[in-house]
Coordinates of C-alpha atoms and ligand atoms in Angstrom, one line a residue:
M25 CA 8.3 8.1 34.3
P26 CA 9.0 6.5 30.9
Q27 CA 12.6 5.2 30.6
P28 CA 14.9 7.0 28.1
K29 CA 14.4 5.4 24.7
S30 CA 17.8 3.8 24.6
T31 CA 17.1 1.5 27.6
Q32 CA 13.6 0.6 26.4
V33 CA 15.0 -1.4 23.5
N34 CA 16.2 -4.5 25.5
K35 CA 16.6 -6.6 22.4
P36 CA 16.4 -5.9 18.7
F37 CA 13.9 -7.4 16.3
L38 CA 15.0 -10.6 14.6
A39 CA 18.5 -10.3 13.1
D40 CA 17.5 -10.4 9.4
F41 CA 14.7 -7.9 9.9
L42 CA 13.6 -6.1 6.7
W43 CA 14.0 -2.3 7.1
G44 CA 12.6 -0.7 4.0
A45 CA 10.5 1.8 2.1
A46 CA 7.7 1.1 -0.4
T47 CA 6.3 2.5 -3.6
A48 CA 3.9 1.5 -6.4
A49 CA 4.5 1.8 -10.1
Q50 CA 1.5 4.1 -10.9
Q51 CA 2.5 6.4 -8.1
V52 CA 6.2 6.9 -8.8
E53 CA 7.3 5.6 -12.3
G54 CA 5.7 8.0 -14.8
G55 CA 5.0 7.4 -18.5
L56 CA 2.4 4.7 -18.0
D57 CA -0.4 3.5 -20.3
N58 CA -2.9 1.7 -18.2
D59 CA -6.5 1.9 -16.9
W60 CA -5.5 4.9 -14.6
S61 CA -3.6 6.9 -17.2
A62 CA -6.4 6.4 -19.7
W63 CA -8.9 7.7 -17.1
E64 CA -7.4 10.3 -14.8
T65 CA -7.5 13.3 -17.2
S66 CA -11.2 12.7 -17.7
V67 CA -11.9 13.4 -13.9
S68 CA -9.2 15.9 -13.2
K69 CA -11.4 19.0 -13.7
E70 CA -14.2 17.5 -11.4
L71 CA -11.6 16.6 -8.7
A72 CA -10.0 20.0 -8.8
S73 CA -13.4 21.9 -8.8
G74 CA -14.7 19.6 -6.1
A75 CA -11.6 19.8 -3.9
K76 CA -12.9 22.6 -1.5
A77 CA -16.2 20.8 -0.8
R78 CA -14.4 17.5 -0.4
L79 CA -11.5 18.6 1.7
K80 CA -12.2 21.9 3.6
G81 CA -13.1 21.0 7.1
V82 CA -11.8 17.5 6.7
V83 CA -8.0 18.2 6.3
P84 CA -6.5 20.2 9.2
D85 CA -5.1 23.0 6.9
W86 CA -7.1 23.6 3.7
D87 CA -5.2 26.8 3.0
A88 CA -1.9 24.9 2.9
I89 CA -3.1 22.5 0.2
K90 CA -5.7 24.6 -1.6
E91 CA -3.5 25.7 -4.5
E92 CA -2.4 22.2 -5.5
A93 CA -5.8 20.5 -4.7
E94 CA -7.6 23.0 -6.9
D95 CA -5.2 22.6 -9.8
T96 CA -6.3 20.1 -12.5
N97 CA -2.7 19.1 -13.1
N98 CA -2.5 17.8 -9.6
Y99 CA -4.7 14.8 -10.6
V100 CA -2.8 13.6 -13.7
S101 CA 0.1 11.3 -13.0
R102 CA 2.2 12.0 -16.2
K103 CA 5.9 11.7 -15.3
S104 CA 4.9 11.2 -11.6
A105 CA 8.3 11.0 -9.7
D106 CA 10.1 9.7 -12.9
H107 CA 11.2 6.7 -10.8
Y108 CA 11.3 4.7 -14.0
N109 CA 14.4 6.6 -15.1
R110 CA 15.8 7.6 -11.7
Y111 CA 15.6 4.4 -9.7
E112 CA 19.4 4.1 -9.3
E113 CA 19.5 7.6 -7.7
D114 CA 16.5 6.6 -5.5
F115 CA 18.2 3.4 -4.4
D116 CA 21.2 5.4 -3.4
L117 CA 18.9 7.5 -1.1
L118 CA 17.5 4.2 0.3
K119 CA 21.1 3.0 1.0
S120 CA 22.0 6.4 2.7
I121 CA 19.1 5.9 5.1
G122 CA 20.4 2.4 6.0
C123 CA 17.5 0.5 4.5
N124 CA 18.2 -3.2 3.5
S125 CA 15.0 -3.7 1.5
Y126 CA 12.7 -2.0 -1.0
R127 CA 9.1 -2.9 -1.9
F128 CA 7.9 -1.9 -5.4
S129 CA 5.4 -3.0 -7.9
I130 CA 5.8 -4.4 -11.4
E131 CA 3.5 -2.5 -13.8
W132 CA 1.4 -5.2 -15.5
S133 CA 0.6 -2.9 -18.5
R134 CA 4.3 -2.6 -19.3
I135 CA 4.9 -6.4 -19.2
E136 CA 1.7 -7.4 -21.1
P137 CA 0.7 -4.4 -23.3
K138 CA -1.6 -6.7 -25.3
R139 CA -3.3 -9.9 -23.9
G140 CA -0.8 -12.7 -24.3
E141 CA 2.0 -10.6 -25.7
Y142 CA 4.9 -10.1 -23.2
D143 CA 7.4 -7.3 -23.6
S144 CA 10.9 -8.6 -22.9
K145 CA 12.3 -5.0 -22.8
A146 CA 9.9 -4.3 -19.9
L147 CA 11.2 -7.4 -18.2
D148 CA 14.8 -6.2 -18.8
H149 CA 13.9 -2.9 -17.1
Y150 CA 12.6 -4.6 -13.9
E151 CA 15.5 -7.0 -13.9
A152 CA 17.9 -4.1 -14.1
M153 CA 16.0 -2.6 -11.1
V154 CA 16.4 -5.8 -9.1
D155 CA 20.1 -6.0 -10.0
A156 CA 20.6 -2.4 -8.9
L157 CA 19.1 -3.2 -5.6
I158 CA 21.1 -6.4 -5.1
E159 CA 24.3 -4.5 -6.0
R160 CA 23.5 -2.2 -3.0
S161 CA 22.7 -5.1 -0.7
I162 CA 19.1 -4.1 -0.7
K163 CA 16.6 -7.0 -0.8
P164 CA 13.8 -6.5 -3.4
M165 CA 10.1 -7.2 -2.5
I166 CA 7.9 -7.2 -5.6
T167 CA 4.2 -6.5 -5.6
L168 CA 2.6 -8.1 -8.7
H169 CA -0.7 -6.2 -8.5
H170 CA -0.9 -2.7 -7.0
F171 CA -4.4 -1.6 -8.2
T172 CA -3.6 -0.8 -11.8
N173 CA -4.5 -2.9 -14.9
P174 CA -3.8 -3.0 -18.6
T175 CA -6.5 -1.2 -20.5
W176 CA -7.5 -4.5 -22.3
L177 CA -8.4 -6.3 -19.0
E178 CA -12.0 -5.2 -18.9
E179 CA -12.6 -6.7 -22.4
Y180 CA -11.6 -10.1 -20.8
G181 CA -13.9 -9.7 -17.8
G182 CA -11.8 -7.6 -15.4
W183 CA -11.0 -8.8 -11.9
H184 CA -14.6 -10.0 -11.4
G185 CA -14.6 -12.2 -14.5
E186 CA -13.8 -15.9 -14.7
N187 CA -10.7 -15.4 -16.9
I188 CA -8.7 -13.4 -14.4
V189 CA -7.2 -16.4 -12.6
D190 CA -5.6 -17.7 -15.8
I191 CA -4.7 -14.3 -17.2
F192 CA -3.0 -13.1 -14.0
T193 CA -1.3 -16.4 -13.3
N194 CA 0.2 -16.3 -16.8
F195 CA 1.5 -12.8 -16.1
S196 CA 2.8 -13.8 -12.7
E197 CA 4.6 -16.8 -14.3
V198 CA 6.3 -14.7 -16.9
V199 CA 7.6 -12.3 -14.2
A200 CA 8.6 -15.1 -11.9
R201 CA 10.5 -17.0 -14.5
R202 CA 12.6 -13.9 -15.1
L203 CA 13.0 -12.6 -11.6
A204 CA 12.1 -15.1 -8.9
N205 CA 15.6 -16.5 -8.8
K206 CA 16.8 -13.1 -7.6
V207 CA 13.8 -12.0 -5.5
D208 CA 12.8 -13.8 -2.3
Y209 CA 9.9 -11.6 -1.2
W210 CA 6.6 -11.2 -3.1
C211 CA 3.3 -9.6 -2.6
T212 CA 0.8 -11.1 -5.1
I213 CA -2.0 -8.5 -4.5
N214 CA -2.0 -5.1 -2.7
E215 CA -5.0 -4.3 -0.5
P216 CA -7.8 -6.4 -2.0
G217 CA -10.1 -4.8 0.5
S218 CA -9.4 -1.3 -0.9
Y219 CA -9.8 -2.5 -4.5
L220 CA -13.1 -4.1 -3.5
L221 CA -14.3 -0.9 -1.9
Q222 CA -13.1 1.4 -4.7
R223 CA -14.0 -0.6 -7.8
Y224 CA -17.1 -2.6 -6.7
L225 CA -18.7 -1.0 -3.6
G226 CA -19.0 2.6 -4.7
G227 CA -15.7 3.9 -3.2
G228 CA -14.9 5.7 0.1
A229 CA -11.2 5.7 0.5
W230 CA -10.4 8.0 -2.5
P231 CA -12.9 10.4 -4.3
E232 CA -12.8 8.7 -7.7
W233 CA -11.6 5.4 -9.3
P234 CA -11.6 4.0 -12.8
K235 CA -14.9 2.1 -13.6
I236 CA -16.1 2.6 -10.0
E237 CA -19.5 1.0 -9.5
M238 CA -21.8 -0.3 -6.7
N239 CA -22.0 -4.0 -7.6
P240 CA -21.7 -6.3 -4.6
V241 CA -22.3 -9.4 -6.8
R242 CA -19.2 -8.5 -8.9
G243 CA -17.4 -7.6 -5.7
Y244 CA -18.0 -11.0 -4.3
S245 CA -16.7 -12.6 -7.5
Y246 CA -13.7 -10.4 -7.2
I247 CA -12.9 -11.5 -3.7
K248 CA -13.3 -15.2 -4.7
N249 CA -10.9 -14.5 -7.6
V250 CA -8.4 -12.9 -5.3
V251 CA -8.2 -16.1 -3.3
K252 CA -7.7 -18.3 -6.4
T253 CA -5.3 -15.8 -8.1
H254 CA -3.1 -15.5 -5.0
K255 CA -2.8 -19.3 -4.7
E256 CA -1.9 -19.8 -8.3
S257 CA 0.5 -16.8 -8.5
R258 CA 2.3 -18.1 -5.3
R259 CA 2.5 -21.6 -6.9
V260 CA 4.2 -20.3 -10.1
I261 CA 6.6 -18.1 -8.1
K262 CA 7.6 -21.1 -6.0
N263 CA 8.0 -23.3 -9.1
T264 CA 11.0 -21.0 -9.9
N265 CA 12.1 -20.2 -6.4
P266 CA 10.8 -22.8 -3.8
G267 CA 12.3 -20.6 -1.0
A268 CA 10.4 -17.5 -2.0
K269 CA 8.2 -15.9 0.6
V270 CA 4.8 -14.9 -0.8
G271 CA 2.0 -13.0 0.9
I272 CA -0.8 -10.5 0.3
A273 CA -0.3 -6.8 1.4
H274 CA -3.5 -6.4 3.4
G275 CA -4.9 -2.9 4.2
L276 CA -5.8 -3.3 7.9
I277 CA -7.6 -0.7 10.0
D278 CA -7.9 -0.8 13.8
F279 CA -11.7 -0.6 13.9
Q280 CA -12.9 0.4 17.4
L281 CA -16.5 0.8 18.6
G282 CA -17.4 4.4 18.9
R283 CA -20.5 3.4 20.8
L284 CA -21.7 0.2 22.5
D285 CA -24.8 -0.8 20.5
P286 CA -25.6 -3.9 18.5
V287 CA -25.8 -2.1 15.2
S288 CA -22.4 -0.5 15.6
W289 CA -21.0 -3.8 16.8
L290 CA -22.5 -5.6 13.7
F291 CA -21.1 -3.0 11.3
K292 CA -17.6 -3.3 12.8
K293 CA -17.7 -7.1 12.4
Q294 CA -18.7 -6.6 8.8
L295 CA -15.9 -4.1 8.1
E296 CA -13.4 -6.5 9.6
F297 CA -14.8 -9.5 7.8
I298 CA -13.7 -9.2 4.1
P299 CA -10.1 -8.1 4.1
D300 CA -9.3 -9.6 7.4
K301 CA -11.2 -12.8 7.9
Y302 CA -12.8 -13.9 4.5
I303 CA -9.5 -13.8 2.5
L304 CA -7.1 -14.7 5.2
N305 CA -9.1 -17.7 6.3
R306 CA -9.0 -19.0 2.7
V307 CA -5.4 -18.4 2.0
K308 CA -3.7 -18.9 5.4
H309 CA -2.2 -22.2 4.2
D310 CA -1.0 -20.6 1.0
M311 CA 1.0 -17.8 2.6
D312 CA 4.5 -17.4 3.8
F313 CA 3.8 -14.1 5.5
I314 CA 0.9 -11.6 6.0
G315 CA 1.6 -8.1 4.7
V316 CA 0.2 -5.4 6.9
N317 CA -0.6 -2.0 5.5
Y318 CA -1.5 0.0 8.6
Y319 CA -2.4 3.8 8.6
M320 CA -5.1 4.4 11.1
R321 CA -7.9 3.4 13.5
M322 CA -11.5 4.2 12.7
L323 CA -14.3 4.6 15.2
V324 CA -17.5 2.7 14.2
K325 CA -20.7 4.5 15.3
A326 CA -24.0 3.7 13.6
S327 CA -25.7 7.0 12.9
F328 CA -28.9 6.9 10.9
S329 CA -28.9 10.7 10.7
H330 CA -25.4 10.7 9.1
P331 CA -25.2 7.4 7.1
A332 CA -21.9 8.4 5.6
N333 CA -20.3 8.7 9.0
W334 CA -20.5 5.2 10.4
A335 CA -16.7 4.8 10.3
L336 CA -14.7 7.9 11.2
K337 CA -11.1 8.4 10.1
N338 CA -11.0 11.4 12.4
T339 CA -11.9 10.0 15.8
G340 CA -11.8 13.5 17.4
Q341 CA -9.3 12.0 19.9
D342 CA -6.1 11.9 17.8
I343 CA -3.7 14.4 16.2
L344 CA -4.5 14.6 12.4
N345 CA -2.2 14.1 9.4
D346 CA -2.5 16.3 6.3
M347 CA -5.4 14.2 5.0
G348 CA -7.4 14.4 8.2
W349 CA -6.7 10.8 9.3
G350 CA -6.1 10.3 13.1
I351 CA -2.5 9.3 14.1
Y352 CA -2.8 6.2 16.3
P353 CA 0.4 4.1 16.8
D354 CA -1.3 1.7 19.2
G355 CA -3.4 0.5 16.3
I356 CA -0.4 -1.2 14.7
Y357 CA 0.0 -3.1 18.0
N358 CA -3.6 -4.1 18.0
V359 CA -3.8 -5.2 14.3
T360 CA -0.6 -7.3 14.5
Q361 CA -1.7 -8.9 17.8
K362 CA -5.1 -9.9 16.2
L363 CA -3.2 -11.6 13.3
N364 CA -1.4 -13.8 15.8
R365 CA -4.2 -16.3 15.4
Y366 CA -2.9 -17.2 11.9
N367 CA 0.5 -18.2 13.2
L368 CA 2.2 -16.6 10.3
P369 CA 5.2 -14.2 10.1
L370 CA 4.0 -10.6 9.6
I371 CA 5.7 -7.9 7.5
V372 CA 4.5 -4.3 7.7
T373 CA 4.4 -3.7 4.0
E374 CA 3.1 -0.1 4.4
N375 CA 3.0 2.5 7.2
G376 CA 3.3 6.2 6.6
I377 CA 2.0 9.7 7.0
P378 CA 1.1 12.6 4.6
D379 CA 3.0 15.4 6.3
A380 CA 4.1 18.2 3.9
L381 CA 5.9 20.2 6.6
D382 CA 7.7 17.0 7.9
T383 CA 6.9 18.0 11.5
K384 CA 5.0 14.9 12.5
R385 CA 6.8 12.1 10.4
A386 CA 9.7 11.5 12.7
K387 CA 7.5 10.9 15.8
F388 CA 5.0 8.9 13.6
I389 CA 7.7 6.5 12.5
S390 CA 9.3 6.3 16.0
D391 CA 6.0 5.7 17.8
H392 CA 4.8 3.0 15.3
I393 CA 8.1 1.1 15.4
E394 CA 8.0 1.3 19.2
A395 CA 4.4 -0.2 19.1
L396 CA 5.6 -2.8 16.7
F397 CA 8.4 -3.7 18.9
R398 CA 6.0 -4.1 21.9
S399 CA 3.9 -6.4 19.7
H400 CA 7.0 -8.4 18.8
K401 CA 7.8 -8.8 22.5
D402 CA 4.2 -9.9 23.1
G403 CA 4.5 -12.7 20.6
A404 CA 3.8 -11.3 17.1
D405 CA 6.3 -12.7 14.6
I406 CA 7.2 -9.4 12.9
R407 CA 9.8 -9.7 10.2
G408 CA 9.9 -6.3 8.6
Y409 CA 8.8 -2.6 8.3
F410 CA 8.4 -0.7 5.0
Y411 CA 7.7 3.0 5.4
W412 CA 5.2 4.4 2.9
S413 CA 6.7 6.0 0.9
L414 CA 10.2 6.5 -0.3
L415 CA 9.2 9.5 -2.4
D416 CA 6.4 12.1 -2.5
N417 CA 4.1 10.6 -5.1
Y418 CA 0.7 10.4 -6.8
E419 CA -1.8 9.5 -4.1
W420 CA -4.4 8.0 -6.5
S421 CA -7.4 10.3 -7.1
E422 CA -6.1 12.8 -4.6
G423 CA -3.1 13.4 -6.8
F424 CA 0.2 14.9 -5.7
W425 CA -0.9 17.2 -2.8
P426 CA -0.5 14.5 -0.1
K427 CA 3.2 14.3 0.7
F428 CA 4.1 10.8 2.1
G429 CA 7.7 10.7 1.1
L430 CA 10.9 10.3 3.1
A431 CA 12.2 12.4 0.1
S432 CA 10.5 15.3 -1.5
V433 CA 10.4 15.5 -5.4
D434 CA 10.5 18.9 -7.2
R435 CA 7.7 18.4 -9.7
R436 CA 9.5 20.5 -12.3
T437 CA 13.1 19.4 -12.0
M438 CA 12.4 15.9 -10.4
E439 CA 15.2 16.7 -7.9
R440 CA 15.0 14.5 -4.8
T441 CA 15.7 15.9 -1.3
L442 CA 15.8 13.7 1.8
K443 CA 13.6 15.2 4.6
P444 CA 14.9 15.5 8.2
S445 CA 12.5 12.7 9.2
A446 CA 14.5 10.3 7.0
Q447 CA 17.5 10.8 9.4
E448 CA 15.2 9.8 12.3
Y449 CA 14.2 6.6 10.4
S450 CA 17.9 6.0 9.8
K451 CA 18.6 6.4 13.6
L452 CA 15.8 4.0 14.5
I453 CA 17.0 1.4 12.1
K454 CA 20.4 1.5 13.9
E455 CA 18.7 1.6 17.4
Y456 CA 16.5 -1.4 16.7
S457 CA 19.0 -3.5 14.8
Ligands
GCO26 C1 -2.1 1.1 -0.7 C2 -2.1 2.5 -0.8 C3 -1.0 3.2 -1.3 C4 -1.4 4.6 -0.8 C5 -1.1 4.7 0.7 C6 -1.6 6.0 1.3 O1 -3.2 0.7 -0.4 O2 -1.1 0.4 -0.8 O3 -3.2 2.7 -1.7 O4 -0.9 3.0 -2.6 O5 -0.7 5.6 -1.5 O6 -1.7 3.6 1.4 O7 -3.0 6.0 1.1

């Protein structure tokens, strides 16, 4: 008989544990002029007309999302959640939940609208955000690259070109010189594995992506550039703030064998190799923590009759979220235990659920924090948990219909409303602190 929750927590996480929520500029700010905003309108019709074929039978309740998913406006970010103008209100929401940290990304296209020209007003804006967080005793965690790029980047070779290391390091240095004295936590790059898949290996996580291609040679160049760029960006951050803690926010999936056969085994090893082993093995001495973005497990089952189904988000064994991903809290225990071999602190930089009715989110958060706590007791050095996301937001090329937020956003009025699950998160923060 499981013990009542209150006696299960026999000691809190580390005293200065980061309890936060996360966002990304493209997904919440609004009013952007980057490679996504320049592209998303061009695919909105195709994504809307293709929604039924893409999602019916995959998501648990097609009828519930049909109206939004078949609306072309759903796929164009425009004002998004207007976080650019409403961040103070949003930080008050964070404070009311009891969060002591907030992860957000700096939009590169605002800072460097033209190659080599840096906008001091854009830096002023992000410094004002940092000051507003500090005023509320909320620690900022800045992500320097969360998928989006200035429109000029491709002319300079993009992320697969040889110029990116200098170009991105220059950008990182400009931001660090302005903010690193006030910001101790940094993610250089968000989910390089997802960017590799979506930009260079033909996609698979989202239905569309700017300049998507199947080009493994460029993909390999990209991954090598990620390693160099991370090291250089961490160096320039530490030049300003030697005590800064700098990591990469890694998208990590708990890959499990769906069938014991050599082909499935080999495919699972390959899926785990790039984001997990290739990058981490090359940057482990240049990291202060490993960021863990965990959402799901996937069952790996080689199937020559269904080549697209070698890795299944819907394992057939788990309750599904609104996007048809299996909910599997033990996976966060598994992925954090596996990372123990790097002997680095771990911060869960993202963990969340698309749950429009807010009927699954409270249990999702509670079960994942409980699994994290077990991992902490079993030796993983876990330093923080950022729920994805603070606000319902623009879920890349699925648009606005997935609702990940602790707060809903009225798309017309931009009014925020905390969901009941936010109170559960608030209670858990108290219980585990
Ligand atoms: C990320 C993600 C977020 C997503 C979230 C849900 O990799 O950081 O892309 O931006 O919105 O993971 O998919």
